[in-house]
Amino acid sequence: MTAPDRDHRDTRDPGLQPERTRLAWRRTTLAGTVVAVLAARTALQSGPTAARVLTCALCAALWLGFLTVAHHRIRALTTTERSGPAALTPKHATAAALYTVALAVCAAALVL
C-alpha cells in the first residue's frame, strides 16, 4: 500500500452529516422555543395565578437549560478538525433529554 492510499484511508470525510445534525439541533431548539412561548401565553392569557406564573418560569428555565446544551453541541459540530466533531457525551445527551421531557410536562401542566 502506498503512502497516499494509507493517508486517504485514515482521514475521515464526515460529508454533510455534521451539517444535518447541526440543523436538527436548531430545529429542536426552535420547537422548544415555541413550546416555551405558548406556555407563557397560556399562563398569562387565562389569568395569571401564582402556580401558573411559577410553572411558566420553570418552563423558561428549562428552555434556557436546553438552549445551553444545544448551543454547546452546535459549537462542537462547527469545529474544523479533520476527524470531524466530537461525539455527544452521555452527560449532554441525558441533560438534553431531561430538559425536553421536563419542558413538555410543564407545558402540559399549563394546558390542563
Short mmCIF file of C-alpha atoms in Angstrom, two decimals:
data_model
loop_
_atom_site.label_atom_id
_atom_site.label_comp_id
_atom_site.label_asym_id
_atom_site.label_seq_id
_atom_site.Cartn_x
_atom_site.Cartn_y
_atom_site.Cartn_z
CA MET A 1 0.00 0.00 0.00
CA THR A 2 1.43 3.37 -0.94
CA ALA A 3 1.57 6.31 1.45
CA PRO A 4 -1.14 8.35 -0.34
CA ASP A 5 -3.55 5.39 -0.15
CA ARG A 6 -2.93 4.99 3.55
CA ASP A 7 -3.41 8.74 4.18
CA HIS A 8 -6.66 8.70 2.22
CA ARG A 9 -7.98 5.75 4.22
CA ASP A 10 -7.04 7.27 7.60
CA THR A 11 -8.73 10.63 7.04
CA ARG A 12 -12.41 10.78 7.74
CA ASP A 13 -14.73 12.64 5.41
CA PRO A 14 -17.77 13.46 7.51
CA GLY A 15 -19.64 14.83 4.50
CA LEU A 16 -22.85 16.62 5.32
CA GLN A 17 -23.65 14.64 8.47
CA PRO A 18 -22.42 17.33 10.91
CA GLU A 19 -24.41 19.95 8.98
CA ARG A 20 -27.59 17.84 9.14
CA THR A 21 -27.07 17.25 12.85
CA ARG A 22 -26.48 20.96 13.46
CA LEU A 23 -29.70 21.78 11.63
CA ALA A 24 -31.58 19.14 13.64
CA TRP A 25 -30.37 20.78 16.86
CA ARG A 26 -31.55 24.15 15.54
CA ARG A 27 -34.99 22.74 14.68
CA THR A 28 -35.30 21.15 18.11
CA THR A 29 -34.30 24.41 19.76
CA LEU A 30 -36.91 26.23 17.70
CA ALA A 31 -39.57 23.70 18.72
CA GLY A 32 -38.62 24.15 22.38
CA THR A 33 -38.87 27.92 21.95
CA VAL A 34 -42.37 27.58 20.52
CA VAL A 35 -43.39 25.38 23.47
CA ALA A 36 -41.99 27.87 25.99
CA VAL A 37 -43.68 30.84 24.29
CA LEU A 38 -47.02 29.05 24.04
CA ALA A 39 -46.74 28.01 27.69
CA ALA A 40 -46.14 31.62 28.69
CA ARG A 41 -49.02 32.79 26.55
CA THR A 42 -51.35 30.19 28.07
CA ALA A 43 -50.27 31.09 31.60
CA LEU A 44 -50.85 34.79 31.11
CA GLN A 45 -53.94 34.63 28.93
CA SER A 46 -56.08 32.50 31.22
CA GLY A 47 -55.45 34.59 34.30
CA PRO A 48 -52.02 34.66 35.91
CA THR A 49 -52.16 32.74 39.17
CA ALA A 50 -49.10 32.09 41.31
CA ALA A 51 -48.98 28.44 40.20
CA ARG A 52 -49.20 29.34 36.50
CA VAL A 53 -46.54 32.02 36.76
CA LEU A 54 -44.25 29.62 38.66
CA THR A 55 -44.80 26.89 36.06
CA CYS A 56 -44.17 29.41 33.29
CA ALA A 57 -40.92 30.47 34.96
CA LEU A 58 -39.92 26.81 35.25
CA CYS A 59 -40.65 26.36 31.52
CA ALA A 60 -38.41 29.33 30.76
CA ALA A 61 -35.61 27.95 32.95
CA LEU A 62 -35.87 24.53 31.30
CA TRP A 63 -35.83 26.14 27.88
CA LEU A 64 -32.68 28.08 28.78
CA GLY A 65 -31.06 24.87 30.02
CA PHE A 66 -31.86 23.08 26.78
CA LEU A 67 -30.67 26.08 24.80
CA THR A 68 -27.34 25.91 26.62
CA VAL A 69 -26.88 22.21 25.82
CA ALA A 70 -27.92 22.75 22.20
CA HIS A 71 -25.57 25.71 21.80
CA HIS A 72 -22.71 23.63 23.19
CA ARG A 73 -23.44 20.85 20.69
CA ILE A 74 -23.87 23.21 17.74
CA ARG A 75 -20.49 24.80 18.52
CA ALA A 76 -18.91 21.34 18.72
CA LEU A 77 -20.38 20.46 15.32
CA THR A 78 -18.87 23.53 13.68
CA THR A 79 -15.29 22.60 14.58
CA THR A 80 -12.91 22.31 11.68
CA GLU A 81 -10.98 19.28 12.88
CA ARG A 82 -10.08 16.74 10.23
CA SER A 83 -11.64 13.88 12.15
CA GLY A 84 -15.00 15.63 12.46
CA PRO A 85 -16.85 16.74 15.57
CA ALA A 86 -16.52 15.02 18.91
CA ALA A 87 -19.26 12.60 19.91
CA LEU A 88 -22.10 13.81 22.09
CA THR A 89 -21.23 12.97 25.67
CA PRO A 90 -23.68 10.91 27.74
CA LYS A 91 -23.92 13.81 30.21
CA HIS A 92 -25.08 16.22 27.49
CA ALA A 93 -27.39 13.66 25.89
CA THR A 94 -29.05 12.95 29.24
CA ALA A 95 -29.38 16.65 30.01
CA ALA A 96 -30.97 17.36 26.62
CA ALA A 97 -33.45 14.51 27.04
CA LEU A 98 -34.37 15.54 30.58
CA TYR A 99 -34.80 19.20 29.62
CA THR A 100 -37.04 18.19 26.71
CA VAL A 101 -39.26 15.88 28.75
CA ALA A 102 -39.49 18.32 31.67
CA LEU A 103 -40.40 21.18 29.33
CA ALA A 104 -43.14 19.07 27.75
CA VAL A 105 -44.50 18.14 31.19
CA CYS A 106 -44.52 21.80 32.32
CA ALA A 107 -46.26 22.89 29.14
CA ALA A 108 -48.86 20.13 29.54
CA ALA A 109 -49.43 21.18 33.16
CA LEU A 110 -50.20 24.70 31.99
CA VAL A 111 -52.73 23.48 29.45
CA LEU A 112 -54.60 21.23 31.88
#
